[in-house]
Amino acid sequence: ATRHDSHARLAIRALKAGKHVLVEKPPVVSPEELQELLACLRGLSVGPAVYGSPGDSEEGEGAPLFMVGYNRRFSLHGRRTKEFFRDSGGPLLMNYRVNAGPLPADSWIRDPEIGGGRIIGELCHFVDYCCFISGSPVVAVQAERLRATPPQATYDDSVAVVMRHRDGSVSSIVYSCVGSAEVPKERLEVHGEQCSVVTDDFSTTRFFGKELPPVRGVPDKGHQRELEVFFQCIRRGEAAPMPITEIANVSRVTFAVEEALRKGIPIILEE
């Protein structure tokens, strides 16, 4: 619940004090912070709450649980979509459009030191969701942004990102700060094996190619389920629902997007 530049520092202090941590996105705002966080997690006693090996620890015992507030993966829409493609056997093609809206040029979120900028601070949500639906990490990134003369925040923050996943899936994210406020914020299309899913603003999800009733009139971005799962894992000593490798990959993708925008070339991530 604090500004982005404090997330890693506070999370590390809490973890070292033996506290379970649910930190809002982004967990870090720089590669250096990511390395510090990962070093902290590796230095903790290995337990089911961190690295995913089921164990017989009593309630409250074991290593501290660490989770990031990527809530959309916990939504009913996300769970139904992932289940719909569970047995598809092939890569997915995903298109995620985000009508984010403008921020003032002097907003703290746009400050690279405090907020990390909108890519690191906000785009991470949608990167995580694409990784969750595909079940595969991102291994390569390309990106372009709108250009205006003179530079304007609404254009600089508007980007198109294409990501290649390890399993062959491809996801694109159009993050727009120049669209009409009358357009709903989010729309996601997922296609694979002659089947499709369309989610509109996490209120309606329709399924095509296989018989499955739509999810209608259920606004749900996963916030409540996220908390329920977090506390359930703590009480039962279960594995974190979000592996550390997935959390790290999402942050690395946002850093790669920034690099791709600076250099104008595709960026290959370490696998």
PDB file of N, CA, C and O in Angstrom, residues 42-103:
ATOM      1  N   ARG A  42      16.291 -16.790  -1.408  1.00  0.00           N
ATOM      2  CA  ARG A  42      17.169 -17.966  -1.416  1.00  0.00           C
ATOM      3  C   ARG A  42      17.813 -18.186  -0.051  1.00  0.00           C
ATOM      4  O   ARG A  42      18.136 -19.317   0.327  1.00  0.00           O
ATOM      5  N   GLY A  43      18.033 -17.104   0.666  1.00  0.00           N
ATOM      6  CA  GLY A  43      18.679 -17.217   1.964  1.00  0.00           C
ATOM      7  C   GLY A  43      17.770 -17.698   3.072  1.00  0.00           C
ATOM      8  O   GLY A  43      18.238 -18.065   4.150  1.00  0.00           O
ATOM      9  N   LEU A  44      16.459 -17.700   2.834  1.00  0.00           N
ATOM     10  CA  LEU A  44      15.529 -18.192   3.834  1.00  0.00           C
ATOM     11  C   LEU A  44      15.573 -19.710   3.891  1.00  0.00           C
ATOM     12  O   LEU A  44      15.938 -20.380   2.929  1.00  0.00           O
ATOM     13  N   SER A  45      15.189 -20.264   5.029  1.00  0.00           N
ATOM     14  CA  SER A  45      15.101 -21.726   5.113  1.00  0.00           C
ATOM     15  C   SER A  45      14.087 -22.207   4.097  1.00  0.00           C
ATOM     16  O   SER A  45      12.993 -21.661   3.981  1.00  0.00           O
ATOM     17  N   VAL A  46      14.445 -23.222   3.344  1.00  0.00           N
ATOM     18  CA  VAL A  46      13.573 -23.697   2.270  1.00  0.00           C
ATOM     19  C   VAL A  46      12.369 -24.387   2.874  1.00  0.00           C
ATOM     20  O   VAL A  46      12.482 -25.298   3.684  1.00  0.00           O
ATOM     21  N   GLY A  47      11.196 -23.936   2.508  1.00  0.00           N
ATOM     22  CA  GLY A  47       9.964 -24.531   3.018  1.00  0.00           C
ATOM     23  C   GLY A  47       8.911 -24.555   1.944  1.00  0.00           C
ATOM     24  O   GLY A  47       9.043 -23.915   0.906  1.00  0.00           O
ATOM     25  N   PRO A  48       7.825 -25.287   2.167  1.00  0.00           N
ATOM     26  CA  PRO A  48       6.799 -25.413   1.133  1.00  0.00           C
ATOM     27  C   PRO A  48       6.153 -24.092   0.766  1.00  0.00           C
ATOM     28  O   PRO A  48       5.671 -23.927  -0.336  1.00  0.00           O
ATOM     29  N   ALA A  49       6.154 -23.125   1.694  1.00  0.00           N
ATOM     30  CA  ALA A  49       5.481 -21.863   1.412  1.00  0.00           C
ATOM     31  C   ALA A  49       6.212 -21.027   0.375  1.00  0.00           C
ATOM     32  O   ALA A  49       5.646 -20.128  -0.197  1.00  0.00           O
ATOM     33  N   VAL A  50       7.499 -21.332   0.127  1.00  0.00           N
ATOM     34  CA  VAL A  50       8.256 -20.530  -0.829  1.00  0.00           C
ATOM     35  C   VAL A  50       8.504 -21.264  -2.125  1.00  0.00           C
ATOM     36  O   VAL A  50       8.251 -20.767  -3.200  1.00  0.00           O
ATOM     37  N   TYR A  51       8.981 -22.484  -2.051  1.00  0.00           N
ATOM     38  CA  TYR A  51       9.430 -23.130  -3.280  1.00  0.00           C
ATOM     39  C   TYR A  51       8.563 -24.286  -3.755  1.00  0.00           C
ATOM     40  O   TYR A  51       8.922 -24.985  -4.679  1.00  0.00           O
ATOM     41  N   GLY A  52       7.438 -24.501  -3.128  1.00  0.00           N
ATOM     42  CA  GLY A  52       6.434 -25.339  -3.762  1.00  0.00           C
ATOM     43  C   GLY A  52       6.523 -26.820  -3.530  1.00  0.00           C
ATOM     44  O   GLY A  52       5.880 -27.586  -4.218  1.00  0.00           O
ATOM     45  N   SER A  53       7.306 -27.287  -2.547  1.00  0.00           N
ATOM     46  CA  SER A  53       7.338 -28.706  -2.244  1.00  0.00           C
ATOM     47  C   SER A  53       6.367 -28.987  -1.110  1.00  0.00           C
ATOM     48  O   SER A  53       6.546 -28.485  -0.003  1.00  0.00           O
ATOM     49  N   PRO A  54       5.335 -29.772  -1.355  1.00  0.00           N
ATOM     50  CA  PRO A  54       4.377 -30.049  -0.287  1.00  0.00           C
ATOM     51  C   PRO A  54       5.089 -30.649   0.915  1.00  0.00           C
ATOM     52  O   PRO A  54       5.985 -31.482   0.782  1.00  0.00           O
ATOM     53  N   GLY A  55       4.707 -30.223   2.099  1.00  0.00           N
ATOM     54  CA  GLY A  55       5.363 -30.709   3.309  1.00  0.00           C
ATOM     55  C   GLY A  55       4.370 -30.931   4.411  1.00  0.00           C
ATOM     56  O   GLY A  55       3.169 -30.780   4.254  1.00  0.00           O
ATOM     57  N   ASP A  56       4.908 -31.297   5.561  1.00  0.00           N
ATOM     58  CA  ASP A  56       4.039 -31.581   6.701  1.00  0.00           C
ATOM     59  C   ASP A  56       4.228 -30.547   7.792  1.00  0.00           C
ATOM     60  O   ASP A  56       4.074 -30.847   8.972  1.00  0.00           O
ATOM     61  N   SER A  57       4.594 -29.303   7.404  1.00  0.00           N
ATOM     62  CA  SER A  57       4.807 -28.271   8.396  1.00  0.00           C
ATOM     63  C   SER A  57       3.495 -27.923   9.085  1.00  0.00           C
ATOM     64  O   SER A  57       2.426 -27.983   8.500  1.00  0.00           O
ATOM     65  N   GLU A  58       3.593 -27.568  10.372  1.00  0.00           N
ATOM     66  CA  GLU A  58       2.423 -27.155  11.118  1.00  0.00           C
ATOM     67  C   GLU A  58       2.038 -25.737  10.710  1.00  0.00           C
ATOM     68  O   GLU A  58       2.801 -25.021  10.070  1.00  0.00           O
ATOM     69  N   GLU A  59       0.851 -25.320  11.112  1.00  0.00           N
ATOM     70  CA  GLU A  59       0.373 -23.984  10.770  1.00  0.00           C
ATOM     71  C   GLU A  59       1.372 -22.938  11.260  1.00  0.00           C
ATOM     72  O   GLU A  59       1.813 -22.948  12.399  1.00  0.00           O
ATOM     73  N   GLY A  60       1.743 -22.022  10.356  1.00  0.00           N
ATOM     74  CA  GLY A  60       2.627 -20.926  10.722  1.00  0.00           C
ATOM     75  C   GLY A  60       4.091 -21.277  10.663  1.00  0.00           C
ATOM     76  O   GLY A  60       4.935 -20.403  10.847  1.00  0.00           O
ATOM     77  N   GLU A  61       4.441 -22.552  10.453  1.00  0.00           N
ATOM     78  CA  GLU A  61       5.836 -22.944  10.411  1.00  0.00           C
ATOM     79  C   GLU A  61       6.335 -22.944   8.964  1.00  0.00           C
ATOM     80  O   GLU A  61       5.583 -22.768   8.023  1.00  0.00           O
ATOM     81  N   GLY A  62       7.656 -23.177   8.800  1.00  0.00           N
ATOM     82  CA  GLY A  62       8.247 -23.179   7.472  1.00  0.00           C
ATOM     83  C   GLY A  62       8.684 -21.787   7.088  1.00  0.00           C
ATOM     84  O   GLY A  62       8.565 -20.828   7.847  1.00  0.00           O
ATOM     85  N   ALA A  63       9.219 -21.663   5.889  1.00  0.00           N
ATOM     86  CA  ALA A  63       9.696 -20.372   5.410  1.00  0.00           C
ATOM     87  C   ALA A  63       8.522 -19.424   5.182  1.00  0.00           C
ATOM     88  O   ALA A  63       7.404 -19.856   4.900  1.00  0.00           O
ATOM     89  N   PRO A  64       8.764 -18.120   5.288  1.00  0.00           N
ATOM     90  CA  PRO A  64       7.675 -17.160   5.047  1.00  0.00           C
ATOM     91  C   PRO A  64       7.119 -17.274   3.634  1.00  0.00           C
ATOM     92  O   PRO A  64       7.846 -17.533   2.682  1.00  0.00           O
ATOM     93  N   LEU A  65       5.835 -17.072   3.519  1.00  0.00           N
ATOM     94  CA  LEU A  65       5.173 -17.082   2.218  1.00  0.00           C
ATOM     95  C   LEU A  65       5.381 -15.729   1.542  1.00  0.00           C
ATOM     96  O   LEU A  65       5.244 -14.691   2.183  1.00  0.00           O
ATOM     97  N   PHE A  66       5.709 -15.753   0.255  1.00  0.00           N
ATOM     98  CA  PHE A  66       5.873 -14.506  -0.495  1.00  0.00           C
ATOM     99  C   PHE A  66       4.984 -14.537  -1.718  1.00  0.00           C
ATOM    100  O   PHE A  66       5.016 -15.485  -2.499  1.00  0.00           O
ATOM    101  N   MET A  67       4.189 -13.483  -1.888  1.00  0.00           N
ATOM    102  CA  MET A  67       3.271 -13.417  -3.016  1.00  0.00           C
ATOM    103  C   MET A  67       3.132 -11.965  -3.467  1.00  0.00           C
ATOM    104  O   MET A  67       3.250 -11.041  -2.659  1.00  0.00           O
ATOM    105  N   VAL A  68       2.889 -11.783  -4.760  1.00  0.00           N
ATOM    106  CA  VAL A  68       2.705 -10.456  -5.347  1.00  0.00           C
ATOM    107  C   VAL A  68       1.246 -10.310  -5.765  1.00  0.00           C
ATOM    108  O   VAL A  68       0.610 -11.273  -6.190  1.00  0.00           O
ATOM    109  N   GLY A  69       0.725  -9.093  -5.669  1.00  0.00           N
ATOM    110  CA  GLY A  69      -0.687  -8.852  -5.927  1.00  0.00           C
ATOM    111  C   GLY A  69      -1.090  -8.844  -7.391  1.00  0.00           C
ATOM    112  O   GLY A  69      -1.763  -7.909  -7.845  1.00  0.00           O
ATOM    113  N   TYR A  70      -0.694  -9.866  -8.130  1.00  0.00           N
ATOM    114  CA  TYR A  70      -1.166 -10.033  -9.504  1.00  0.00           C
ATOM    115  C   TYR A  70      -2.531 -10.707  -9.444  1.00  0.00           C
ATOM    116  O   TYR A  70      -2.677 -11.905  -9.687  1.00  0.00           O
ATOM    117  N   ASN A  71      -3.564  -9.943  -9.137  1.00  0.00           N
ATOM    118  CA  ASN A  71      -4.863 -10.485  -8.767  1.00  0.00           C
ATOM    119  C   ASN A  71      -5.642 -11.095  -9.917  1.00  0.00           C
ATOM    120  O   ASN A  71      -6.477 -11.976  -9.712  1.00  0.00           O
ATOM    121  N   ARG A  72      -5.392 -10.646 -11.156  1.00  0.00           N
ATOM    122  CA  ARG A  72      -6.239 -11.103 -12.254  1.00  0.00           C
ATOM    123  C   ARG A  72      -6.158 -12.607 -12.465  1.00  0.00           C
ATOM    124  O   ARG A  72      -7.135 -13.228 -12.892  1.00  0.00           O
ATOM    125  N   ARG A  73      -5.044 -13.194 -12.184  1.00  0.00           N
ATOM    126  CA  ARG A  73      -4.925 -14.649 -12.352  1.00  0.00           C
ATOM    127  C   ARG A  73      -5.842 -15.415 -11.393  1.00  0.00           C
ATOM    128  O   ARG A  73      -6.110 -16.603 -11.598  1.00  0.00           O
ATOM    129  N   PHE A  74      -6.300 -14.753 -10.321  1.00  0.00           N
ATOM    130  CA  PHE A  74      -7.183 -15.409  -9.363  1.00  0.00           C
ATOM    131  C   PHE A  74      -8.661 -15.189  -9.671  1.00  0.00           C
ATOM    132  O   PHE A  74      -9.524 -15.727  -8.982  1.00  0.00           O
ATOM    133  N   SER A  75      -8.962 -14.415 -10.694  1.00  0.00           N
ATOM    134  CA  SER A  75     -10.358 -14.120 -11.023  1.00  0.00           C
ATOM    135  C   SER A  75     -11.066 -15.353 -11.573  1.00  0.00           C
ATOM    136  O   SER A  75     -10.441 -16.274 -12.104  1.00  0.00           O
ATOM    137  N   LEU A  76     -12.389 -15.353 -11.455  1.00  0.00           N
ATOM    138  CA  LEU A  76     -13.185 -16.433 -12.038  1.00  0.00           C
ATOM    139  C   LEU A  76     -12.950 -16.501 -13.541  1.00  0.00           C
ATOM    140  O   LEU A  76     -12.855 -17.598 -14.116  1.00  0.00           O
ATOM    141  N   HIS A  77     -12.830 -15.357 -14.192  1.00  0.00           N
ATOM    142  CA  HIS A  77     -12.611 -15.312 -15.642  1.00  0.00           C
ATOM    143  C   HIS A  77     -11.275 -15.962 -16.008  1.00  0.00           C
ATOM    144  O   HIS A  77     -11.174 -16.716 -16.977  1.00  0.00           O
ATOM    145  N   GLY A  78     -10.253 -15.669 -15.238  1.00  0.00           N
ATOM    146  CA  GLY A  78      -8.947 -16.252 -15.505  1.00  0.00           C
ATOM    147  C   GLY A  78      -8.921 -17.752 -15.279  1.00  0.00           C
ATOM    148  O   GLY A  78      -8.364 -18.509 -16.077  1.00  0.00           O
ATOM    149  N   ARG A  79      -9.539 -18.196 -14.199  1.00  0.00           N
ATOM    150  CA  ARG A  79      -9.539 -19.631 -13.886  1.00  0.00           C
ATOM    151  C   ARG A  79     -10.314 -20.413 -14.944  1.00  0.00           C
ATOM    152  O   ARG A  79      -9.888 -21.496 -15.371  1.00  0.00           O
ATOM    153  N   ARG A  80     -11.452 -19.859 -15.391  1.00  0.00           N
ATOM    154  CA  ARG A  80     -12.246 -20.555 -16.421  1.00  0.00           C
ATOM    155  C   ARG A  80     -11.496 -20.580 -17.764  1.00  0.00           C
ATOM    156  O   ARG A  80     -11.554 -21.578 -18.490  1.00  0.00           O
ATOM    157  N   THR A  81     -10.825 -19.483 -18.087  1.00  0.00           N
ATOM    158  CA  THR A  81     -10.080 -19.435 -19.351  1.00  0.00           C
ATOM    159  C   THR A  81      -8.943 -20.438 -19.347  1.00  0.00           C
ATOM    160  O   THR A  81      -8.730 -21.172 -20.327  1.00  0.00           O
ATOM    161  N   LYS A  82      -8.197 -20.500 -18.266  1.00  0.00           N
ATOM    162  CA  LYS A  82      -7.084 -21.449 -18.181  1.00  0.00           C
ATOM    163  C   LYS A  82      -7.576 -22.892 -18.275  1.00  0.00           C
ATOM    164  O   LYS A  82      -6.986 -23.725 -18.960  1.00  0.00           O
ATOM    165  N   GLU A  83      -8.695 -23.164 -17.598  1.00  0.00           N
ATOM    166  CA  GLU A  83      -9.279 -24.505 -17.654  1.00  0.00           C
ATOM    167  C   GLU A  83      -9.755 -24.844 -19.068  1.00  0.00           C
ATOM    168  O   GLU A  83      -9.607 -25.984 -19.523  1.00  0.00           O
ATOM    169  N   PHE A  84     -10.305 -23.865 -19.770  1.00  0.00           N
ATOM    170  CA  PHE A  84     -10.820 -24.069 -21.120  1.00  0.00           C
ATOM    171  C   PHE A  84      -9.715 -24.545 -22.066  1.00  0.00           C
ATOM    172  O   PHE A  84      -9.941 -25.396 -22.930  1.00  0.00           O
ATOM    173  N   PHE A  85      -8.496 -24.016 -21.901  1.00  0.00           N
ATOM    174  CA  PHE A  85      -7.395 -24.365 -22.788  1.00  0.00           C
ATOM    175  C   PHE A  85      -6.458 -25.419 -22.192  1.00  0.00           C
ATOM    176  O   PHE A  85      -5.411 -25.711 -22.767  1.00  0.00           O
ATOM    177  N   ARG A  86      -6.836 -25.998 -21.063  1.00  0.00           N
ATOM    178  CA  ARG A  86      -5.929 -26.896 -20.351  1.00  0.00           C
ATOM    179  C   ARG A  86      -5.452 -28.063 -21.206  1.00  0.00           C
ATOM    180  O   ARG A  86      -4.291 -28.467 -21.150  1.00  0.00           O
ATOM    181  N   ASP A  87      -6.326 -28.606 -22.019  1.00  0.00           N
ATOM    182  CA  ASP A  87      -5.991 -29.787 -22.815  1.00  0.00           C
ATOM    183  C   ASP A  87      -5.816 -29.455 -24.292  1.00  0.00           C
ATOM    184  O   ASP A  87      -5.906 -30.343 -25.149  1.00  0.00           O
ATOM    185  N   SER A  88      -5.548 -28.198 -24.620  1.00  0.00           N
ATOM    186  CA  SER A  88      -5.462 -27.817 -26.033  1.00  0.00           C
ATOM    187  C   SER A  88      -4.247 -28.427 -26.714  1.00  0.00           C
ATOM    188  O   SER A  88      -4.277 -28.747 -27.899  1.00  0.00           O
ATOM    189  N   GLY A  89      -3.157 -28.596 -25.978  1.00  0.00           N
ATOM    190  CA  GLY A  89      -1.971 -29.248 -26.543  1.00  0.00           C
ATOM    191  C   GLY A  89      -1.158 -28.384 -27.472  1.00  0.00           C
ATOM    192  O   GLY A  89      -0.144 -28.833 -28.018  1.00  0.00           O
ATOM    193  N   GLY A  90      -1.551 -27.141 -27.703  1.00  0.00           N
ATOM    194  CA  GLY A  90      -0.806 -26.278 -28.617  1.00  0.00           C
ATOM    195  C   GLY A  90      -0.593 -24.902 -28.031  1.00  0.00           C
ATOM    196  O   GLY A  90      -1.192 -24.542 -27.015  1.00  0.00           O
ATOM    197  N   PRO A  91       0.253 -24.109 -28.682  1.00  0.00           N
ATOM    198  CA  PRO A  91       0.494 -22.744 -28.204  1.00  0.00           C
ATOM    199  C   PRO A  91      -0.733 -21.862 -28.402  1.00  0.00           C
ATOM    200  O   PRO A  91      -1.613 -22.162 -29.216  1.00  0.00           O
ATOM    201  N   LEU A  92      -0.770 -20.772 -27.658  1.00  0.00           N
ATOM    202  CA  LEU A  92      -1.891 -19.843 -27.702  1.00  0.00           C
ATOM    203  C   LEU A  92      -1.465 -18.523 -28.328  1.00  0.00           C
ATOM    204  O   LEU A  92      -0.307 -18.122 -28.231  1.00  0.00           O
ATOM    205  N   LEU A  93      -2.427 -17.872 -28.954  1.00  0.00           N
ATOM    206  CA  LEU A  93      -2.233 -16.518 -29.473  1.00  0.00           C
ATOM    207  C   LEU A  93      -3.140 -15.598 -28.661  1.00  0.00           C
ATOM    208  O   LEU A  93      -4.363 -15.773 -28.647  1.00  0.00           O
ATOM    209  N   MET A  94      -2.544 -14.617 -27.977  1.00  0.00           N
ATOM    210  CA  MET A  94      -3.292 -13.751 -27.067  1.00  0.00           C
ATOM    211  C   MET A  94      -3.127 -12.295 -27.462  1.00  0.00           C
ATOM    212  O   MET A  94      -2.040 -11.864 -27.831  1.00  0.00           O
ATOM    213  N   ASN A  95      -4.231 -11.559 -27.355  1.00  0.00           N
ATOM    214  CA  ASN A  95      -4.215 -10.126 -27.631  1.00  0.00           C
ATOM    215  C   ASN A  95      -4.906  -9.414 -26.476  1.00  0.00           C
ATOM    216  O   ASN A  95      -6.108  -9.591 -26.264  1.00  0.00           O
ATOM    217  N   TYR A  96      -4.158  -8.609 -25.727  1.00  0.00           N
ATOM    218  CA  TYR A  96      -4.656  -7.942 -24.524  1.00  0.00           C
ATOM    219  C   TYR A  96      -4.612  -6.440 -24.772  1.00  0.00           C
ATOM    220  O   TYR A  96      -3.554  -5.861 -24.926  1.00  0.00           O
ATOM    221  N   ARG A  97      -5.797  -5.796 -24.825  1.00  0.00           N
ATOM    222  CA  ARG A  97      -5.870  -4.347 -25.006  1.00  0.00           C
ATOM    223  C   ARG A  97      -6.253  -3.692 -23.686  1.00  0.00           C
ATOM    224  O   ARG A  97      -7.246  -4.055 -23.064  1.00  0.00           O
ATOM    225  N   VAL A  98      -5.442  -2.726 -23.267  1.00  0.00           N
ATOM    226  CA  VAL A  98      -5.672  -2.029 -22.000  1.00  0.00           C
ATOM    227  C   VAL A  98      -5.877  -0.543 -22.293  1.00  0.00           C
ATOM    228  O   VAL A  98      -4.977   0.124 -22.801  1.00  0.00           O
ATOM    229  N   ASN A  99      -7.053  -0.037 -21.984  1.00  0.00           N
ATOM    230  CA  ASN A  99      -7.360   1.382 -22.135  1.00  0.00           C
ATOM    231  C   ASN A  99      -7.063   2.057 -20.796  1.00  0.00           C
ATOM    232  O   ASN A  99      -7.949   2.312 -19.984  1.00  0.00           O
ATOM    233  N   ALA A 100      -5.772   2.341 -20.563  1.00  0.00           N
ATOM    234  CA  ALA A 100      -5.309   2.737 -19.231  1.00  0.00           C
ATOM    235  C   ALA A 100      -5.656   4.171 -18.874  1.00  0.00           C
ATOM    236  O   ALA A 100      -5.805   4.504 -17.694  1.00  0.00           O
ATOM    237  N   GLY A 101      -5.760   5.044 -19.869  1.00  0.00           N
ATOM    238  CA  GLY A 101      -6.032   6.445 -19.592  1.00  0.00           C
ATOM    239  C   GLY A 101      -4.772   7.209 -19.213  1.00  0.00           C
ATOM    240  O   GLY A 101      -3.754   6.615 -18.848  1.00  0.00           O
ATOM    241  N   PRO A 102      -4.818   8.540 -19.317  1.00  0.00           N
ATOM    242  CA  PRO A 102      -3.626   9.354 -19.082  1.00  0.00           C
ATOM    243  C   PRO A 102      -3.351   9.593 -17.600  1.00  0.00           C
ATOM    244  O   PRO A 102      -4.239   9.467 -16.758  1.00  0.00           O
ATOM    245  N   LEU A 103      -2.108   9.899 -17.306  1.00  0.00           N
ATOM    246  CA  LEU A 103      -1.697  10.378 -15.992  1.00  0.00           C
ATOM    247  C   LEU A 103      -1.048  11.748 -16.161  1.00  0.00           C
ATOM    248  O   LEU A 103      -0.470  12.038 -17.212  1.00  0.00           O
TER     249      LEU A 103
END
